[in-house]
Tab-separated table of C-alpha atoms and ligand atoms in Angstrom:
chain	number	residue	atom	x	y	z
B	713	MET	CA	8.120	24.134	-17.741
B	714	ASP	CA	6.918	20.862	-16.227
B	715	GLN	CA	7.131	20.683	-12.474
B	716	SER	CA	8.750	17.656	-10.872
B	717	ASP	CA	6.674	15.188	-8.854
B	718	ASN	CA	8.281	16.516	-5.679
B	719	GLN	CA	7.331	20.102	-6.517
B	720	LEU	CA	3.752	19.060	-7.231
B	721	ILE	CA	3.601	17.094	-3.969
B	722	ALA	CA	4.869	20.049	-1.954
B	723	ALA	CA	2.277	22.311	-3.582
B	724	ALA	CA	-0.510	19.748	-3.102
B	725	LEU	CA	0.416	19.395	0.584
B	726	ALA	CA	0.153	23.161	0.906
B	727	GLY	CA	-3.398	22.888	-0.419
B	728	SER	CA	-3.012	23.489	-4.161
B	729	LEU	CA	-5.774	21.670	-6.055
B	730	PRO	CA	-4.209	22.292	-9.505
B	731	ALA	CA	-0.962	20.701	-8.282
B	732	TRP	CA	-2.831	17.641	-7.012
B	733	ASP	CA	-4.746	17.424	-10.285
B	734	ALA	CA	-1.506	17.598	-12.299
B	735	LEU	CA	0.107	14.904	-10.136
B	736	VAL	CA	-2.844	12.553	-10.621
B	737	ARG	CA	-3.020	13.166	-14.376
B	738	ARG	CA	0.666	12.383	-14.697
B	739	HIS	CA	0.332	8.901	-13.173
B	740	GLU	CA	-3.291	7.828	-13.586
B	741	MET	CA	-2.982	6.261	-17.049
B	742	ARG	CA	-0.303	3.848	-15.891
B	743	VAL	CA	-2.463	2.782	-12.952
B	744	TYR	CA	-5.598	2.500	-15.105
B	745	ASN	CA	-3.956	0.301	-17.739
B	746	LEU	CA	-2.482	-1.895	-15.040
B	747	GLY	CA	-6.009	-2.232	-13.672
B	748	LEU	CA	-7.377	-3.167	-17.099
B	749	ARG	CA	-4.810	-5.931	-17.471
B	750	LEU	CA	-5.119	-7.266	-13.926
B	751	LEU	CA	-8.874	-6.975	-13.477
B	752	ASN	CA	-10.045	-7.326	-17.097
B	753	ASN	CA	-12.898	-4.877	-16.535
B	754	PRO	CA	-12.956	-1.085	-17.141
B	755	ASP	CA	-15.190	-0.365	-14.122
B	756	ASP	CA	-12.897	-2.287	-11.787
B	757	ALA	CA	-9.874	-0.571	-13.322
B	758	LEU	CA	-11.416	2.837	-12.605
B	759	ASP	CA	-12.234	1.688	-9.047
B	760	LEU	CA	-8.591	0.804	-8.659
B	761	VAL	CA	-7.500	4.248	-9.874
B	762	GLN	CA	-9.817	5.938	-7.373
B	763	ASP	CA	-8.735	3.661	-4.507
B	764	VAL	CA	-5.078	4.219	-5.291
B	765	PHE	CA	-5.226	8.002	-5.476
B	766	LEU	CA	-7.383	8.236	-2.383
B	767	GLY	CA	-4.674	6.210	-0.605
B	768	VAL	CA	-1.998	8.463	-2.087
B	769	TYR	CA	-3.834	11.594	-0.978
B	770	ARG	CA	-4.297	10.353	2.567
B	771	ASN	CA	-0.658	9.320	2.879
B	772	LEU	CA	0.994	12.066	0.872
B	773	TYR	CA	2.444	13.709	3.967
B	774	ARG	CA	4.345	10.472	4.665
B	775	PHE	CA	6.176	10.663	1.339
B	776	ARG	CA	9.660	11.839	2.232
B	777	GLY	CA	11.143	12.080	-1.249
B	778	GLU	CA	13.787	9.463	-0.401
B	779	SER	CA	12.619	7.213	-3.216
B	780	GLN	CA	11.019	8.235	-6.497
B	781	PHE	CA	7.356	9.090	-6.195
B	782	SER	CA	6.506	6.435	-8.814
B	783	THR	CA	8.209	3.730	-6.702
B	784	TRP	CA	6.306	4.855	-3.612
B	785	LEU	CA	3.087	5.054	-5.635
B	786	PHE	CA	3.661	1.558	-6.918
B	787	ARG	CA	3.683	0.065	-3.456
B	788	ILE	CA	0.200	1.507	-2.955
B	789	VAL	CA	-0.916	0.340	-6.409
B	790	HIS	CA	0.288	-3.190	-5.715
B	791	ASN	CA	-1.510	-3.459	-2.375
B	792	LYS	CA	-4.744	-1.994	-3.698
B	793	ALA	CA	-4.640	-4.267	-6.762
B	794	VAL	CA	-4.160	-7.331	-4.543
B	795	ASP	CA	-7.125	-6.187	-2.416
B	796	LEU	CA	-9.332	-5.710	-5.472
B	797	ILE	CA	-8.389	-9.018	-7.068
B	798	ARG	CA	-9.146	-10.763	-3.786
B	799	ARG	CA	-12.513	-9.043	-3.510
B	800	ARG	CA	-13.432	-9.811	-7.126
B	801	GLN	CA	-12.321	-13.390	-6.814
B	802	ALA	CA	-14.839	-14.730	-4.331
B	803	GLY	CA	-14.974	-18.446	-3.692
B	804	PRO	CA	-12.917	-21.245	-2.180
B	805	GLU	CA	-9.847	-20.702	-4.361
B	806	ILE	CA	-9.070	-17.571	-2.347
B	807	GLU	CA	-7.180	-19.808	0.103
B	808	ASP	CA	-4.677	-21.025	-2.455
B	809	TRP	CA	-4.287	-17.587	-3.919
B	810	PHE	CA	-0.523	-17.777	-4.161
B	811	GLU	CA	-0.348	-21.437	-5.142
B	812	GLU	CA	1.537	-22.157	-8.297
B	813	GLY	CA	-0.407	-24.072	-10.847
B	814	THR	CA	-1.920	-24.382	-14.230
B	815	PRO	CA	-3.984	-21.545	-15.685
B	816	GLU	CA	-7.595	-21.236	-14.738
B	817	PRO	CA	-10.012	-22.049	-17.535
B	818	ALA	CA	-11.569	-18.986	-19.147
B	819	ASN	CA	-14.696	-17.812	-17.385
B	820	ASN	CA	-16.481	-16.898	-20.581
B	821	LEU	CA	-18.504	-19.313	-22.629
B	822	PRO	CA	-16.980	-19.790	-26.053
B	823	GLY	CA	-19.045	-18.279	-28.836
B	824	PRO	CA	-18.888	-17.530	-32.555
B	825	LEU	CA	-17.887	-13.898	-31.940
B	826	ASP	CA	-14.878	-14.777	-29.773
B	827	SER	CA	-12.515	-14.675	-32.721
B	828	TYR	CA	-13.765	-11.178	-33.574
B	829	LEU	CA	-13.181	-9.945	-30.015
B	830	GLU	CA	-9.806	-11.555	-29.888
B	831	THR	CA	-8.550	-9.639	-32.866
B	832	GLU	CA	-8.554	-6.716	-30.485
B	833	MET	CA	-5.039	-6.834	-29.102
B	834	ASN	CA	-5.779	-5.548	-25.608
B	835	GLN	CA	-8.777	-7.817	-25.242
B	836	ARG	CA	-6.601	-10.776	-26.128
B	837	ILE	CA	-3.866	-9.804	-23.688
B	838	SER	CA	-6.184	-9.153	-20.776
B	839	GLN	CA	-7.949	-12.447	-21.495
B	840	PHE	CA	-4.624	-14.253	-21.241
B	841	MET	CA	-3.746	-12.412	-18.058
B	842	SER	CA	-7.103	-13.145	-16.482
B	843	ARG	CA	-6.586	-16.870	-16.975
B	844	LEU	CA	-3.358	-16.815	-14.956
B	845	PRO	CA	-3.577	-17.445	-11.212
B	846	PRO	CA	-3.544	-13.985	-9.550
B	847	ALA	CA	-0.026	-14.281	-8.133
B	848	GLN	CA	1.356	-15.103	-11.589
B	849	ARG	CA	-0.720	-12.328	-13.150
B	850	LEU	CA	0.770	-9.809	-10.735
B	851	ILE	CA	4.318	-10.900	-11.331
B	852	VAL	CA	3.916	-10.654	-15.117
B	853	GLU	CA	2.440	-7.168	-14.702
B	854	LEU	CA	5.275	-6.050	-12.438
B	855	LYS	CA	8.029	-7.555	-14.558
B	856	VAL	CA	6.864	-7.055	-18.130
B	857	PHE	CA	4.742	-3.891	-17.985
B	858	GLN	CA	6.225	-2.062	-15.018
B	859	ALA	CA	9.816	-3.229	-15.692
B	860	LEU	CA	10.565	-3.807	-12.004
B	861	THR	CA	13.573	-5.962	-11.135
B	862	PHE	CA	13.072	-9.255	-9.302
B	863	GLU	CA	14.803	-7.665	-6.297
B	864	GLU	CA	12.006	-5.059	-6.268
B	865	ILE	CA	9.211	-7.553	-6.936
B	866	ALA	CA	10.159	-10.108	-4.265
B	867	PRO	CA	9.507	-7.848	-1.234
B	868	LEU	CA	6.238	-6.604	-2.754
B	869	GLN	CA	4.969	-10.183	-2.916
B	870	ASP	CA	6.749	-11.149	0.295
B	871	ILE	CA	8.656	-14.015	-1.343
B	872	PRO	CA	12.354	-14.814	-1.952
B	873	VAL	CA	13.879	-13.615	-5.228
B	874	ASN	CA	14.278	-17.199	-6.473
B	875	THR	CA	10.590	-17.906	-5.870
B	876	ALA	CA	9.721	-14.753	-7.820
B	877	LYS	CA	11.847	-15.985	-10.737
B	878	THR	CA	10.286	-19.442	-10.673
B	879	ARG	CA	6.787	-17.932	-10.504
B	880	PHE	CA	7.574	-15.678	-13.461
B	881	TYR	CA	8.930	-18.607	-15.460
B	882	THR	CA	5.779	-20.635	-14.732
B	883	ALA	CA	3.620	-17.680	-15.792
B	884	LEU	CA	5.509	-17.330	-19.100
B	885	LYS	CA	5.027	-21.042	-19.806
B	886	ASN	CA	1.308	-20.713	-19.155
B	887	LEU	CA	1.068	-17.650	-21.388
B	888	LYS	CA	3.022	-19.391	-24.116
B	889	ALA	CA	0.556	-22.296	-24.025
B	890	MET	CA	-2.371	-19.844	-24.325
B	891	ILE	CA	-0.760	-17.974	-27.232
B	892	GLU	CA	-0.116	-21.233	-29.062
B	893	ALA	CA	-3.664	-22.429	-28.468
B	894	GLN	CA	-4.991	-19.270	-30.126
B	895	THR	CA	-2.833	-19.298	-33.250
N	84	MET	CA	11.554	-28.440	-16.775
N	85	SER	CA	14.362	-30.874	-16.287
N	86	CYS	CA	17.172	-28.417	-15.507
N	87	PRO	CA	17.068	-26.543	-12.171
N	88	HIS	CA	18.707	-23.461	-13.736
N	89	THR	CA	15.932	-22.804	-16.265
N	90	PRO	CA	13.708	-20.431	-14.185
N	91	GLU	CA	16.641	-18.204	-13.240
N	92	ILE	CA	17.963	-18.095	-16.802
N	93	ILE	CA	14.559	-17.246	-18.279
N	94	ALA	CA	13.882	-14.636	-15.583
N	95	ASP	CA	17.312	-13.016	-15.901
N	96	HIS	CA	16.896	-12.897	-19.670
N	97	CYS	CA	13.922	-10.559	-19.074
N	98	ASP	CA	15.715	-8.378	-16.505
N	99	ALA	CA	17.652	-5.373	-17.734
N	100	ASP	CA	19.605	-5.001	-14.478
N	101	VAL	CA	21.284	-8.406	-14.305
N	102	PRO	CA	25.054	-8.042	-13.728
N	103	ALA	CA	27.302	-8.930	-16.676
N	104	GLU	CA	29.058	-11.718	-14.767
N	105	VAL	CA	25.728	-13.455	-14.079
N	106	LEU	CA	24.790	-13.260	-17.756
N	107	GLN	CA	28.219	-14.685	-18.638
N	108	ARG	CA	27.614	-17.593	-16.241
N	109	HIS	CA	24.259	-18.209	-17.959
N	110	ARG	CA	25.908	-18.173	-21.396
N	111	VAL	CA	28.409	-20.790	-20.289
N	112	HIS	CA	25.554	-22.922	-18.943
N	113	LEU	CA	23.496	-22.525	-22.121
N	114	ASP	CA	26.464	-23.793	-24.164
N	115	THR	CA	26.083	-27.171	-22.505
N	116	CYS	CA	22.358	-27.361	-21.541
N	117	TRP	CA	19.942	-28.268	-24.288
N	118	ASP	CA	16.858	-27.931	-21.988
N	119	CYS	CA	17.619	-24.343	-21.049
N	120	ARG	CA	18.363	-23.420	-24.669
N	121	GLN	CA	15.031	-24.848	-25.787
N	122	GLU	CA	13.095	-23.059	-23.033
N	123	LEU	CA	14.807	-19.770	-23.783
N	124	LEU	CA	13.987	-20.078	-27.483
N	125	SER	CA	10.412	-21.026	-26.702
N	126	LEU	CA	9.622	-18.297	-24.129
N	127	ARG	CA	11.733	-15.337	-25.208
N	128	GLY	CA	8.935	-13.940	-27.406
N	129	VAL	CA	6.197	-14.000	-24.757
N	130	PRO	CA	6.956	-10.629	-23.088
N	131	GLY	CA	7.035	-9.026	-26.551
N	132	GLU	CA	3.566	-10.415	-27.306
N	133	LEU	CA	2.240	-8.822	-24.105
N	134	LEU	CA	3.914	-5.505	-24.810
N	135	ARG	CA	1.719	-5.087	-27.885
N	136	TRP	CA	-0.774	-3.675	-25.376
N	137	GLN	CA	-2.054	-0.250	-26.476
N	138	SER	CA	-2.388	2.167	-23.564
N	139	ILE	CA	-5.945	3.421	-23.128
N	140	PRO	CA	-6.791	6.848	-21.691
N	141	LEU	CA	-9.138	7.016	-18.696
N	142	PRO	CA	-12.745	8.041	-18.941
N	143	ASP	CA	-13.306	11.348	-17.173
N	144	TRP	CA	-13.421	11.094	-13.404
N	145	ASP	CA	-13.453	13.416	-10.428
N	146	ARG	CA	-9.797	13.807	-9.484
N	147	SER	CA	-10.354	16.372	-6.785
N	148	GLY	CA	-13.389	14.638	-5.239
N	149	MET	CA	-11.199	12.896	-2.665
N	150	VAL	CA	-9.574	16.211	-1.759
N	151	LYS	CA	-12.939	17.841	-1.144
N	152	SER	CA	-14.273	14.916	0.841
N	153	THR	CA	-11.119	14.205	2.855
N	154	SER	CA	-9.813	17.662	3.522
N	155	ARG	CA	-10.629	19.296	6.815
N	156	ARG	CA	-9.634	22.597	5.270
N	157	LYS	CA	-12.258	25.333	5.536
N	158	THR	CA	-13.358	27.731	2.866
N	159	LEU	CA	-12.251	31.357	3.227
N	160	ALA	CA	-15.605	32.361	4.690
N	161	SER	CA	-15.512	29.805	7.469
N	162	ARG	CA	-11.864	29.326	8.293
N	163	SER	CA	-12.079	29.207	12.042
N	164	TYR	CA	-10.016	26.338	13.308
N	165	GLN	CA	-11.920	23.685	15.236
N	166	TRP	CA	-10.004	22.322	18.186
N	167	PRO	CA	-9.328	18.612	17.967
N	168	THR	CA	-11.718	16.441	19.878
N	169	ILE	CA	-10.719	14.214	22.734
N	170	GLY	CA	-10.877	11.206	20.402
N	171	GLN	CA	-8.003	12.593	18.322
N	172	TRP	CA	-5.649	12.700	21.310
N	173	LEU	CA	-6.751	9.428	22.846
N	174	PRO	CA	-4.409	7.185	20.834
N	175	LEU	CA	-1.430	9.103	22.213
N	176	VAL	CA	-2.786	9.028	25.734
N	177	ALA	CA	-3.475	5.320	25.422
N	178	SER	CA	0.090	4.675	24.239
N	179	LEU	CA	1.527	6.678	27.137
N	180	LEU	CA	-0.628	4.847	29.596
N	181	LEU	CA	0.259	1.442	28.191
N	182	ALA	CA	3.963	2.254	28.305
N	183	VAL	CA	3.603	3.322	31.957
N	184	ALA	CA	1.653	0.144	32.617
N	185	VAL	CA	4.462	-2.015	31.283
N	186	MET	CA	7.189	-0.087	33.126
N	187	THR	CA	5.378	-0.367	36.439
N	188	GLN	CA	4.423	-4.054	36.109
N	189	THR	CA	0.729	-3.317	36.016
N	190	ARG	CA	-1.804	-6.095	36.663
N	191	LEU	CA	-5.480	-5.980	35.823
N	192	THR	CA	-7.767	-7.812	38.227
N	193	ILE	CA	-11.423	-8.542	37.499
N	194	GLY	CA	-13.502	-9.483	40.536
N	195	PRO	CA	-17.060	-9.329	41.843
N	196	GLN	CA	-16.669	-5.628	42.693
N	197	GLY	CA	-15.716	-4.787	39.092
N	198	TRP	CA	-12.130	-4.473	37.922
N	199	SER	CA	-9.026	-2.751	39.235
N	200	VAL	CA	-5.485	-2.119	38.114
N	201	SER	CA	-2.569	-2.703	40.466
N	202	PHE	CA	1.043	-1.609	40.149
N	203	GLY	CA	4.117	-3.607	41.219
N	204	VAL	CA	3.548	-5.470	44.478
N	205	GLN	CA	-0.089	-4.576	45.120
N	206	SER	CA	0.930	-1.215	46.587
N	207	ALA	CA	-1.491	0.897	44.643
N	208	VAL	CA	-4.859	0.266	43.013
N	209	LEU	CA	-6.473	2.314	40.239
N	210	SER	CA	-10.219	2.156	39.791
N	211	ALA	CA	-12.161	2.514	36.550
N	212	GLN	CA	-13.316	5.971	37.577
N	213	GLN	CA	-9.773	7.111	38.368
N	214	LEU	CA	-8.613	5.842	35.011
N	215	ASP	CA	-11.403	7.773	33.301
N	216	GLU	CA	-10.396	10.928	35.144
N	217	TYR	CA	-6.771	10.383	34.259
N	218	LEU	CA	-7.563	9.978	30.561
N	219	THR	CA	-9.748	13.085	30.519
N	220	ALA	CA	-7.193	15.184	32.384
N	221	HIS	CA	-4.406	14.063	30.084
N	222	ALA	CA	-6.413	14.819	26.951
N	223	ASN	CA	-7.326	18.260	28.311
N	224	THR	CA	-3.703	19.029	29.103
N	225	SER	CA	-2.645	18.079	25.582
N	226	GLN	CA	-5.313	20.282	24.069
N	227	THR	CA	-4.466	23.217	26.316
N	228	GLU	CA	-0.753	22.953	25.534
N	229	THR	CA	-1.404	22.948	21.798
N	230	ARG	CA	-3.858	25.815	22.018
N	231	GLU	CA	-1.412	27.909	24.053
N	232	TRP	CA	1.366	27.145	21.636
N	233	VAL	CA	-0.676	28.243	18.613
N	234	GLU	CA	-1.938	31.366	20.365
N	235	ALA	CA	1.608	32.377	21.300
N	236	ALA	CA	2.676	31.856	17.700
N	237	LEU	CA	-0.274	33.928	16.501
N	238	GLN	CA	0.709	36.835	18.736
N	239	THR	CA	4.284	36.695	17.496
N	240	HIS	CA	3.194	36.786	13.844
N	241	GLY	CA	0.384	39.303	13.780
N	242	GLN	CA	-0.078	39.045	10.028
N	243	THR	CA	-0.462	35.320	10.024
N	244	THR	CA	-2.751	33.936	7.353
N	245	ALA	CA	-5.301	31.210	7.786
N	246	ASP	CA	-3.145	29.148	5.417
N	247	SER	CA	-0.191	29.111	7.749
N	248	ILE	CA	-2.383	28.251	10.735
N	249	TYR	CA	-3.666	25.319	8.757
N	250	GLN	CA	-0.087	24.271	7.960
N	251	TRP	CA	0.910	24.519	11.648
N	252	MET	CA	-2.032	22.444	12.717
N	253	THR	CA	-1.227	19.846	10.050
N	254	TYR	CA	2.358	19.810	11.297
N	255	ILE	CA	1.263	19.357	14.903
N	256	GLU	CA	-1.097	16.551	13.944
N	257	GLN	CA	1.678	14.845	12.028
N	258	GLN	CA	3.994	15.163	15.034
N	259	ARG	CA	1.321	13.607	17.246
N	260	ALA	CA	0.920	10.745	14.778
N	261	LEU	CA	4.699	10.230	14.755
N	262	ASP	CA	4.769	10.252	18.568
N	263	VAL	CA	2.147	7.542	18.614
N	264	GLN	CA	4.113	5.475	16.087
N	265	ARG	CA	7.289	5.828	18.177
N	266	MET	CA	5.438	4.882	21.322
N	267	ASP	CA	3.963	1.871	19.560
N	268	ALA	CA	7.404	0.726	18.463
N	269	GLY	CA	8.818	1.129	21.975
N	270	PHE	CA	5.789	-0.563	23.397
N	271	GLU	CA	6.261	-3.580	21.102
N	272	GLN	CA	9.779	-4.027	22.485
N	273	LEU	CA	8.603	-3.730	26.075
N	274	MET	CA	5.803	-6.205	25.370
N	275	ASN	CA	8.303	-9.007	24.945
N	276	ARG	CA	9.553	-8.704	28.523
N	277	ASP	CA	6.889	-10.261	30.629
N	278	PHE	CA	4.017	-12.328	29.386
N	279	GLN	CA	1.821	-11.752	32.436
N	280	THR	CA	2.236	-8.006	32.132
N	281	VAL	CA	1.519	-8.218	28.444
N	282	ASP	CA	-1.719	-10.015	29.157
N	283	SER	CA	-2.815	-7.314	31.615
N	284	VAL	CA	-1.794	-4.607	29.217
N	285	ARG	CA	-3.743	-6.198	26.391
N	286	GLN	CA	-6.865	-6.163	28.525
N	287	LEU	CA	-6.134	-2.574	29.456
N	288	ALA	CA	-5.704	-1.732	25.787
N	289	SER	CA	-9.092	-3.275	24.975
N	290	TYR	CA	-10.604	-1.123	27.697
N	291	VAL	CA	-9.039	2.034	26.295
N	292	LEU	CA	-10.118	1.171	22.747
N	293	TYR	CA	-13.598	0.485	24.019
N	294	GLN	CA	-13.615	3.914	25.658
N	295	GLU	CA	-12.418	5.460	22.414
N	296	ALA	CA	-15.204	4.014	20.289
N	297	PRO	CA	-17.964	6.524	19.470
Z	1478	ZN	ZN1	20.043	-25.865	-17.884
């Protein structure tokens, strides 16, 4: 019978390596795929997974079981992802990180094999995501892939709920423009 | 966007937890607003496009590496508990000292003869050496108390395993960390009382942190 997250946490806190391993395996794929979409690079996504679970391990004793483990985990994931995006995105635009705006142009040079790569669904989606300003990228991830409510997203990004909704709307418009440009 | 309601309507359309009465309000608005209807028709398919993402499994990675590198737990052969160093208790001591400093209206004075701390109306002066001695004595007392407590517990439970000792020590460490957090919170409140005191205390805090650095 599968153990609950709380049972695994209790066992991991008591020093059980198999319990810790099971807890990580249960949640790592969600974190990794989030990393792939937000960072558009498998190495960075794996860095994110390692950062996140190191943070989880160090803070596990603080988890009180009042919220779901996945909710608590997600706060760590969000903060680590923001850190990583900031570190990967060197340059002057770091100042207007949370500015609303038009999508960034694609970093990659266009080439004859682009259309081949873009038939790969994930490649296409992470390309779209990577062209969004980071704040919009995060909100799309949280809303569409993680199915958080705007009431949950707003405090994570430290913005009012209405701003979160406007940012999401702007992101969808940008994505729509990219999808149309590709078809 | 020419209608101010569009972002909320689009966002709520993608939110499973929106109350029925809000959705009803949106429906009424959509009946009369061409802009919002157009935007909803145009954008409603975008989340679905994104959700065509195929989840990818991770390459193999060392899940227990962080446990091995972070854990202070000993192997069975070498499970003798090492007593915490002075540095581990210093944050607590520093918090205590800072709280006392605020309560007693402490001032830090830096002059040609070095620096000194005074309490209230210049009635008492604490030198750097005295402060050092105080910190050391306090840290020693904390260590002794903990050691005595664990030893007493060990005598009571003769069959105690190394596992449970480890759990006790973890518990004690967590309690210490909580104490420090509580002190910090209380300290923040006290900080707002008197700017001059705060300034002295900040300098005192820098001194303590400097002492704490390896
Ligand atoms: Zn409208």
